[in-house]
CSV table of C-alpha atoms in Angstrom, one decimal:
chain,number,residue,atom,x,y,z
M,9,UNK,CA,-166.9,-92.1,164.0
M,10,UNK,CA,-168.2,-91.2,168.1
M,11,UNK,CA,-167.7,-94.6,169.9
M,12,UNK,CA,-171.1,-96.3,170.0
M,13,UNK,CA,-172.9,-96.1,173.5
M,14,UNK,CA,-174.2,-99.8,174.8
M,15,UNK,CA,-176.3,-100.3,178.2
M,16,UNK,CA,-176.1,-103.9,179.2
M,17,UNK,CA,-178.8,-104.6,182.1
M,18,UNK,CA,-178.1,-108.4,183.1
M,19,UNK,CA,-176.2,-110.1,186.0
M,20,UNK,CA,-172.9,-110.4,187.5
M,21,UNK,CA,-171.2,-114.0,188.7
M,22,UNK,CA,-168.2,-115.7,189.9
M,23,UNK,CA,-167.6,-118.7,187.3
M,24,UNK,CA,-165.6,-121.3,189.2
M,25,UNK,CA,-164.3,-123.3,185.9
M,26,UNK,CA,-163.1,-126.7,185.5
M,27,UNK,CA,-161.6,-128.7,183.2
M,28,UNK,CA,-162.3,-132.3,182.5
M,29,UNK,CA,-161.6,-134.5,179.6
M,30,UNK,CA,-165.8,-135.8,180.4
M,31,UNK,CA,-168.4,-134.1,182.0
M,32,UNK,CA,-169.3,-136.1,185.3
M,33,UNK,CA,-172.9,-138.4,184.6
M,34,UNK,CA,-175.5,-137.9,187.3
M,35,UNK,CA,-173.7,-139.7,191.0
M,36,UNK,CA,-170.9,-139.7,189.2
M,37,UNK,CA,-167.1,-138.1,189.9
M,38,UNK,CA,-164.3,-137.2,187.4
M,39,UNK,CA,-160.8,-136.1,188.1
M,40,UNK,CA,-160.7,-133.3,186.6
M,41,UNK,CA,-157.6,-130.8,185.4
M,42,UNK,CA,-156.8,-126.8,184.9
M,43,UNK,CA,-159.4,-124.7,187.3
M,44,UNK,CA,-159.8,-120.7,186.7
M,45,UNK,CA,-162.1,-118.1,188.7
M,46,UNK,CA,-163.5,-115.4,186.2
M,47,UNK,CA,-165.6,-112.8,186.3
M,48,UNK,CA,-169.1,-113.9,184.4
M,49,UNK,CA,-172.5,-113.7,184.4
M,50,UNK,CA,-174.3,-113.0,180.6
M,51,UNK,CA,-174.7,-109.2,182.2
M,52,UNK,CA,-171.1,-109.0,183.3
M,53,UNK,CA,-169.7,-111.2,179.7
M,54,UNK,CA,-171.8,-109.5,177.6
M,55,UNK,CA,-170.8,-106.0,178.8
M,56,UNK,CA,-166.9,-106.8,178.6
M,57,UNK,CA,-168.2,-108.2,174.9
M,58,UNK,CA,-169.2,-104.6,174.2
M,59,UNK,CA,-166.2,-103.3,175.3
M,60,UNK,CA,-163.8,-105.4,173.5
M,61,UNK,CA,-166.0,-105.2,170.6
M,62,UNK,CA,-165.0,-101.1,170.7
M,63,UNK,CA,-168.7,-100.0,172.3
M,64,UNK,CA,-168.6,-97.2,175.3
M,65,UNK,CA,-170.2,-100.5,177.7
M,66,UNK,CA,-172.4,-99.5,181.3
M,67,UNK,CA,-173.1,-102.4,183.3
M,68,UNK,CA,-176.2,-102.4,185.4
M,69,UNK,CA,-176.8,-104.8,188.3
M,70,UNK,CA,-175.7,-106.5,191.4
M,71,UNK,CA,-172.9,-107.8,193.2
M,72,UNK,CA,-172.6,-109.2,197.0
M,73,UNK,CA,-170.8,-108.0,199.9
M,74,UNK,CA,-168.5,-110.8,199.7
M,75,UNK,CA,-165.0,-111.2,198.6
M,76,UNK,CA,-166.5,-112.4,195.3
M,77,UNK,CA,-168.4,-108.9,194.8
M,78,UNK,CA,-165.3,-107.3,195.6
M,79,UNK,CA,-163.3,-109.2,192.9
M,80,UNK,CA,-166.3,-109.1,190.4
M,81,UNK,CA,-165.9,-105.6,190.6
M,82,UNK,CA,-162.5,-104.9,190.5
M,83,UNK,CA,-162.3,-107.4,187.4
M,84,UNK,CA,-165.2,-105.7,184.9
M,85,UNK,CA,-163.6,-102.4,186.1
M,86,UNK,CA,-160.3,-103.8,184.7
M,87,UNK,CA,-162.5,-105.3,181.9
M,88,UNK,CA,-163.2,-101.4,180.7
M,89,UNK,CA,-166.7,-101.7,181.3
M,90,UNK,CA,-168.1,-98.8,183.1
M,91,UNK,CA,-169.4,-99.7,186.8
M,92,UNK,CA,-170.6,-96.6,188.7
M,93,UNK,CA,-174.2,-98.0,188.8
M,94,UNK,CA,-173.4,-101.0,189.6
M,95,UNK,CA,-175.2,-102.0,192.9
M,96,UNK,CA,-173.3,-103.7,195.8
M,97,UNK,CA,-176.4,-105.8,198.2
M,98,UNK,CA,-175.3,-107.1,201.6
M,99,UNK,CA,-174.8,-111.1,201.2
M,100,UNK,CA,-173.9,-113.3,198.7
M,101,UNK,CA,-172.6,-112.9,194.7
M,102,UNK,CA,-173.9,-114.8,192.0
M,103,UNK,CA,-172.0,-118.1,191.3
M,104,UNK,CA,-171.6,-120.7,188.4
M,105,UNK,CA,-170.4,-123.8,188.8
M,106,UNK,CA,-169.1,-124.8,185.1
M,107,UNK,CA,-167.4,-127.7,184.0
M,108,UNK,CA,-165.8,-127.8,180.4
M,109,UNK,CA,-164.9,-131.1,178.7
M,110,UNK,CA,-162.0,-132.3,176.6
M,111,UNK,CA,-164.5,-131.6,172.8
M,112,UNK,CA,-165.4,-127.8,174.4
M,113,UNK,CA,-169.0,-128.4,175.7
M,114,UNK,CA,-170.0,-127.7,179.1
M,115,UNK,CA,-172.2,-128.1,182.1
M,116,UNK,CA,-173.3,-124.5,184.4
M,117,UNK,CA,-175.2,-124.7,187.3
M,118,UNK,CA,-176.2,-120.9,188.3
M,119,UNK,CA,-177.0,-119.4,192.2
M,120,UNK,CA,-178.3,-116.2,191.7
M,121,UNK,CA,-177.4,-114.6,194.8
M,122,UNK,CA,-177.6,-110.6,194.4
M,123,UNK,CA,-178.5,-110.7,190.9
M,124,UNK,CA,-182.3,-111.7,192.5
M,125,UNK,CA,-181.8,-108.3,194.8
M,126,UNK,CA,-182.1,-106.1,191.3
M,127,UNK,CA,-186.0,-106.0,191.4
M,128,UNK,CA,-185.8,-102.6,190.2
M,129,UNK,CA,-184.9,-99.7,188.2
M,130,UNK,CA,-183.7,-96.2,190.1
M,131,UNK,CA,-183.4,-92.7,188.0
M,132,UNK,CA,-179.9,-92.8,187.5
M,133,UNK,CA,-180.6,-96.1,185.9
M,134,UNK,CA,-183.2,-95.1,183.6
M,135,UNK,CA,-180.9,-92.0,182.6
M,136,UNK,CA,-178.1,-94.3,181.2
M,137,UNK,CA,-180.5,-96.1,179.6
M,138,UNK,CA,-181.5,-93.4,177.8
M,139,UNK,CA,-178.4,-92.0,176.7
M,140,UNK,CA,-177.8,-95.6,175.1
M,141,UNK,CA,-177.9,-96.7,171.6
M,142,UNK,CA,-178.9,-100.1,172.3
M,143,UNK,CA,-179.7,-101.5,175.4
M,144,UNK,CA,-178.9,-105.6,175.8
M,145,UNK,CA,-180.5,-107.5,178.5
M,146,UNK,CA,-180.6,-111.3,179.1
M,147,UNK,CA,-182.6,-113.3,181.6
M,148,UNK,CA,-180.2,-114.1,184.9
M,149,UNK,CA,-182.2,-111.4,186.7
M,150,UNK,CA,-185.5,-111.0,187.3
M,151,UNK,CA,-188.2,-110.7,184.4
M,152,UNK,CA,-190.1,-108.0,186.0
M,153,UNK,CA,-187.0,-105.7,186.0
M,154,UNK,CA,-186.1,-106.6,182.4
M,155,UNK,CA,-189.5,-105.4,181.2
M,156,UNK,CA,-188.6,-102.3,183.0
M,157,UNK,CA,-185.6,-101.9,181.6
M,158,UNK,CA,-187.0,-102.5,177.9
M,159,UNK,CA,-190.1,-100.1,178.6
M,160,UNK,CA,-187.9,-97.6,179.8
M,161,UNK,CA,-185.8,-97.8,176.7
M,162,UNK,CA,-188.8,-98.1,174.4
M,163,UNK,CA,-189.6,-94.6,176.0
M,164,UNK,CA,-186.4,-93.3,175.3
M,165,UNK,CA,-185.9,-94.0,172.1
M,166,UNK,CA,-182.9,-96.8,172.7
M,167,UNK,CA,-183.4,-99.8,170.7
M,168,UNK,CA,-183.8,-102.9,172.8
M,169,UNK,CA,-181.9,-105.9,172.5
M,170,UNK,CA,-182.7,-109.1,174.6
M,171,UNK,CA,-180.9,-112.2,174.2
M,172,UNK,CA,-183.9,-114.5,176.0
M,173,UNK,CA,-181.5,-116.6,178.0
M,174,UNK,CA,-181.5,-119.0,180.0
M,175,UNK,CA,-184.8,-120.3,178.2
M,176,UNK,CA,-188.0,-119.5,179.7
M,177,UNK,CA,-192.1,-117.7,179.2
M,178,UNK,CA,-191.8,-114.5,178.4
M,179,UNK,CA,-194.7,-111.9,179.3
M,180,UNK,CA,-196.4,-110.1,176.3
M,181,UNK,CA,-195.7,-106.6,177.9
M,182,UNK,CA,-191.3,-107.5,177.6
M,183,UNK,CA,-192.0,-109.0,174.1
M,184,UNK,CA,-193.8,-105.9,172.7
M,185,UNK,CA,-190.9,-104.0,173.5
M,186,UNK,CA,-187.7,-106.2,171.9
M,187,UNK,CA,-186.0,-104.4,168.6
M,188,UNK,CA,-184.1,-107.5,168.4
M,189,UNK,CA,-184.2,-110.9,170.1
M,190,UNK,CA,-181.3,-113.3,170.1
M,191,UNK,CA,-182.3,-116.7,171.3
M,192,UNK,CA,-181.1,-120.2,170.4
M,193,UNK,CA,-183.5,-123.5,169.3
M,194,UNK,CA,-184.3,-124.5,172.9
M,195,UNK,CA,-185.3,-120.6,174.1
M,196,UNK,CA,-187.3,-120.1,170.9
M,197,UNK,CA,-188.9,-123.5,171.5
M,198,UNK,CA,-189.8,-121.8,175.7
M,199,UNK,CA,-191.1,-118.8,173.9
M,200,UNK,CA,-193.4,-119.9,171.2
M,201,UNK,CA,-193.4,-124.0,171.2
M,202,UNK,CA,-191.3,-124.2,168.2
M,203,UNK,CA,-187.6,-124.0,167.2
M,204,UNK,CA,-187.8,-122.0,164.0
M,205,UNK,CA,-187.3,-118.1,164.3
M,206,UNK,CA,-190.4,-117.1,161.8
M,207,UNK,CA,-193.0,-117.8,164.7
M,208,UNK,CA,-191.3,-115.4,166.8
M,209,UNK,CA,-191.9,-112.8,164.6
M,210,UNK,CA,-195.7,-112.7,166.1
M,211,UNK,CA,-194.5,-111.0,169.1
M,212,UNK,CA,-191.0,-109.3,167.9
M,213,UNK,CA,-190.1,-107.6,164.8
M,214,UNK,CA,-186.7,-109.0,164.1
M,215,UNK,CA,-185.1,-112.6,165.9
M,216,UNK,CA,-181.9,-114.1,165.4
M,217,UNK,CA,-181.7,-117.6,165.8
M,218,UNK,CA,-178.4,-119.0,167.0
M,219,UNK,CA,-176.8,-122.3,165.4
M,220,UNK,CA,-173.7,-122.7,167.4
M,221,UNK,CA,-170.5,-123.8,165.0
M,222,UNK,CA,-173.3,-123.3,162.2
M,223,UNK,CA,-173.7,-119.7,162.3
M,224,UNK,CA,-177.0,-118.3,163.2
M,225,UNK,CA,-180.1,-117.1,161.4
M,226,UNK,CA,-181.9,-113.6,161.0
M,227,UNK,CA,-185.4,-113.0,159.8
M,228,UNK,CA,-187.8,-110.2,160.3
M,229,UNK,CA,-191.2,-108.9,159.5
M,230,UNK,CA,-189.7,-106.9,156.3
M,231,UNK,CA,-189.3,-110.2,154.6
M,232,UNK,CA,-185.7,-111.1,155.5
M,233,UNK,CA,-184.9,-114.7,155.8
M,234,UNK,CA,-181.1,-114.8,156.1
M,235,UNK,CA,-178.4,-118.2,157.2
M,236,UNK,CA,-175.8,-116.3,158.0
M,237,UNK,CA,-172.4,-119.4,158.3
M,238,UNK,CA,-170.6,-120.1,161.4
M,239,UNK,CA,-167.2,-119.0,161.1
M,240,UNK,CA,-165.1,-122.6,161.8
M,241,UNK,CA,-162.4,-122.9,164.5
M,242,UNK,CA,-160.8,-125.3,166.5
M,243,UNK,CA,-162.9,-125.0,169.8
M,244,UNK,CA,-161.5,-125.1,172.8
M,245,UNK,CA,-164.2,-123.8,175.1
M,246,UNK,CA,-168.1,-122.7,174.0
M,247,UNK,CA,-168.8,-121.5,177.8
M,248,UNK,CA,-169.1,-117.6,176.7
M,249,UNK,CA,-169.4,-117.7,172.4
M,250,UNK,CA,-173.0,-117.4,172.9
M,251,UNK,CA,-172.4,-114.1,174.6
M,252,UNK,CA,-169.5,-112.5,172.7
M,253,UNK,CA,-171.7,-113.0,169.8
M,254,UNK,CA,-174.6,-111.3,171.5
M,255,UNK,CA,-172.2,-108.3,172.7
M,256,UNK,CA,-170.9,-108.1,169.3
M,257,UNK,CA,-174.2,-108.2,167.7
M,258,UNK,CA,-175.4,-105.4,170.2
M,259,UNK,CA,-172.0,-103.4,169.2
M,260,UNK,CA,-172.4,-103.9,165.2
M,261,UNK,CA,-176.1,-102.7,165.6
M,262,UNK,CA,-175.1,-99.5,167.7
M,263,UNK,CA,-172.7,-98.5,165.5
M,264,UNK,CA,-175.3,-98.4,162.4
M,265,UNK,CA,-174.3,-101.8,160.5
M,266,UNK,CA,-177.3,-103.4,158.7
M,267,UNK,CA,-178.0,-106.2,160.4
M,268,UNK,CA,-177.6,-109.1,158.5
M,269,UNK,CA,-173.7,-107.9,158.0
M,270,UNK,CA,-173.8,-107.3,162.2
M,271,UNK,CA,-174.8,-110.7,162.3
M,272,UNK,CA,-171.7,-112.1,160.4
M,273,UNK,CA,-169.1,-110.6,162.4
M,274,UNK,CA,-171.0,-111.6,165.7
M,275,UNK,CA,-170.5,-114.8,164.3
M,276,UNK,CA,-166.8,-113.9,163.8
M,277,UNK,CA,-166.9,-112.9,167.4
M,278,UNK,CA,-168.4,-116.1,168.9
M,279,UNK,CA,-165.9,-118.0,167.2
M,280,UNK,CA,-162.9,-116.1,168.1
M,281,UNK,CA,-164.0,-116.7,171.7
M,282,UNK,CA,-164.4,-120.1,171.5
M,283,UNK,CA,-160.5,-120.7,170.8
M,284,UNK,CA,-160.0,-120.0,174.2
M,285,UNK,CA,-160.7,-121.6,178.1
M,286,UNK,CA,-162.8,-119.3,180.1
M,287,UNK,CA,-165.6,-116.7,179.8
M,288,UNK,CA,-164.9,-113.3,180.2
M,289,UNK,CA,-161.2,-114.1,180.0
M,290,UNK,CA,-161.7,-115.4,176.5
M,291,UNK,CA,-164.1,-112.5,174.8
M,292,UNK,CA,-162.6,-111.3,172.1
M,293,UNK,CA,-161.1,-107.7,171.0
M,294,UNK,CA,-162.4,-105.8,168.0
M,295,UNK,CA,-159.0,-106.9,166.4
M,296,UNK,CA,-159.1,-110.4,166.9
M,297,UNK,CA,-162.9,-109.9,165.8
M,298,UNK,CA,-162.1,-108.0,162.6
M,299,UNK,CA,-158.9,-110.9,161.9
M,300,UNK,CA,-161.7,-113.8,161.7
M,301,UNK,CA,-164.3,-111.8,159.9
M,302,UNK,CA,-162.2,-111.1,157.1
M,303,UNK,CA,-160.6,-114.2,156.7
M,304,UNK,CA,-164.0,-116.0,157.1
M,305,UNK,CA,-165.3,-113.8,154.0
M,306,UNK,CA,-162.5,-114.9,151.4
M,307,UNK,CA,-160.6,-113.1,148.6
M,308,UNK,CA,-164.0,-111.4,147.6
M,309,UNK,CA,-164.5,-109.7,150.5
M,310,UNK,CA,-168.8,-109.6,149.2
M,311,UNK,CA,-170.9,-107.8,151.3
């Protein structure tokens, strides 16, 4: 089988990670423990997801001119994910600020930095869009160029995948182009005031609702009404499951799985990331992917 062909359009950041065994109140300060520096961003994550997933990943977006850019790149590069379009701004990289407590749940604080630069899309751009299967997008950059990005791959034929995070309005013109939209309770709540997926299904034809630890759940206009389970694990860190279950989702769907199967091993994917610290450090490989799916499907192995 030809390796499947996945666009990600999203943003690139700096995580500065730290441990602590509580997450600070409001005025308050903790002494915290282990601190990493990873490359992140739900554009930069969920590319590397793609890659590790076994997807031929491009990343477009925009880093700084700071030492951060410099490392961001250098790191997705090492990552697999393919970079050439990849815009370098003058000034400053996107950061997160994240702090991880002892039970796995976390705080992030994001400053956008270049990722607010990427106001457009170029030819080039539009080109490897085109020549995607799926093209995944998230919300870390601005909205206008996202509905570029999904018009231009309505155009082209590329399905369009948009995982509508962090929460927020979405205009009518982005929503009437989604093949697929991934969103949790609190983003479905943004986008149409409640937290069940079936309302979405006025403005997209297919939405997977995330659970967390509880899998997620997958309906569409067809009829489908689908609980897919979480796949359990002793978590460490939940920082990027979200997004290696949105890269593996994007992967499986690429590749020609039905979806309701694509959404089980995404499931196996978030999971497998969640055993580790980090974000982009944790994602999962196919292998590690595959491991958890099976296992998480029994002796029976039923479709």
């Amino acid at each position: 089988m030809d390796q499947a062909r996945v666009v990600v359009v999203g943003s690139t950041n700096m995580d500065l990670v730290a441990k602590a065994a509580v997450l600070p109140r409001p005025g308050e300060t903790v002494l915290g423990g282990e601190f990493v520096t990873v490359a992140g961003g739900k554009g930069a994550n969920q590319a590397i997801a793609a890659v590790r997933a076994g997807a031929a990943t491009r990343l477009l977006g925009a880093i700084g001119s700071d030492a951060f850019g410099v490392t961001l790149k250098a790191r997705i590069d090492a990552a697999g994910v393919d970079t050439g379009l990849l815009r370098v701004v003058y000034g400053a990289s996107g950061v997160a600020l994240i702090t991880v407590d002892a039970a796995g749940e976390n705080t992030i604080v994001v400053s956008p930095g270049a990722n607010g630069s990427f106001t457009d899309l170029d030819e080039r751009e539009r080109a490897a869009i085109a020549e995607a299967a799926v093209m995944l997008a998230q919300l870390e950059i601005p909205v206008e160029t996202v509905t570029a990005a999904a018009l231009a791959a309505r155009s082209a034929g590329t399905r369009v995948v948009l995982n509508a995070a962090p929460a927020r309005a979405l205009p009518a013109e982005l929503l009437d182009a989604v093949d697929l939209l991934v969103v949790n309770e609190t983003e479905a709540v943004a986008i149409s005031g409640e937290s069940r997926p079936e309302p979405l299904l006025a403005s997209v034809p297919r939405v997977v609702l995330t659970l967390g630890a509880q899998g997620a759940w997958y309906v569409d206009r067809e009829g489908a009404s689908v609980q897919v389970p979480g796949v359990r694990v002793e978590t460490v860190d939940s920082t990027a499951a979200g997004d290696a279950f949105t890269g593996a989702l994007a992967v499986a769907w690429a590749e020609g799985r039905e979806l309701v199967e694509a959404v089980g091993w995404a499931c196996a994917a978030g999971a497998a990331c969640a055993r580790k610290l980090g974000a982009s450090t944790a994602l999962p490989t196919r292998a590690e992917i595959d491991e958890l799916w099976s296992v998480s499907r029994g002796p029976d192995r039923a479709s």
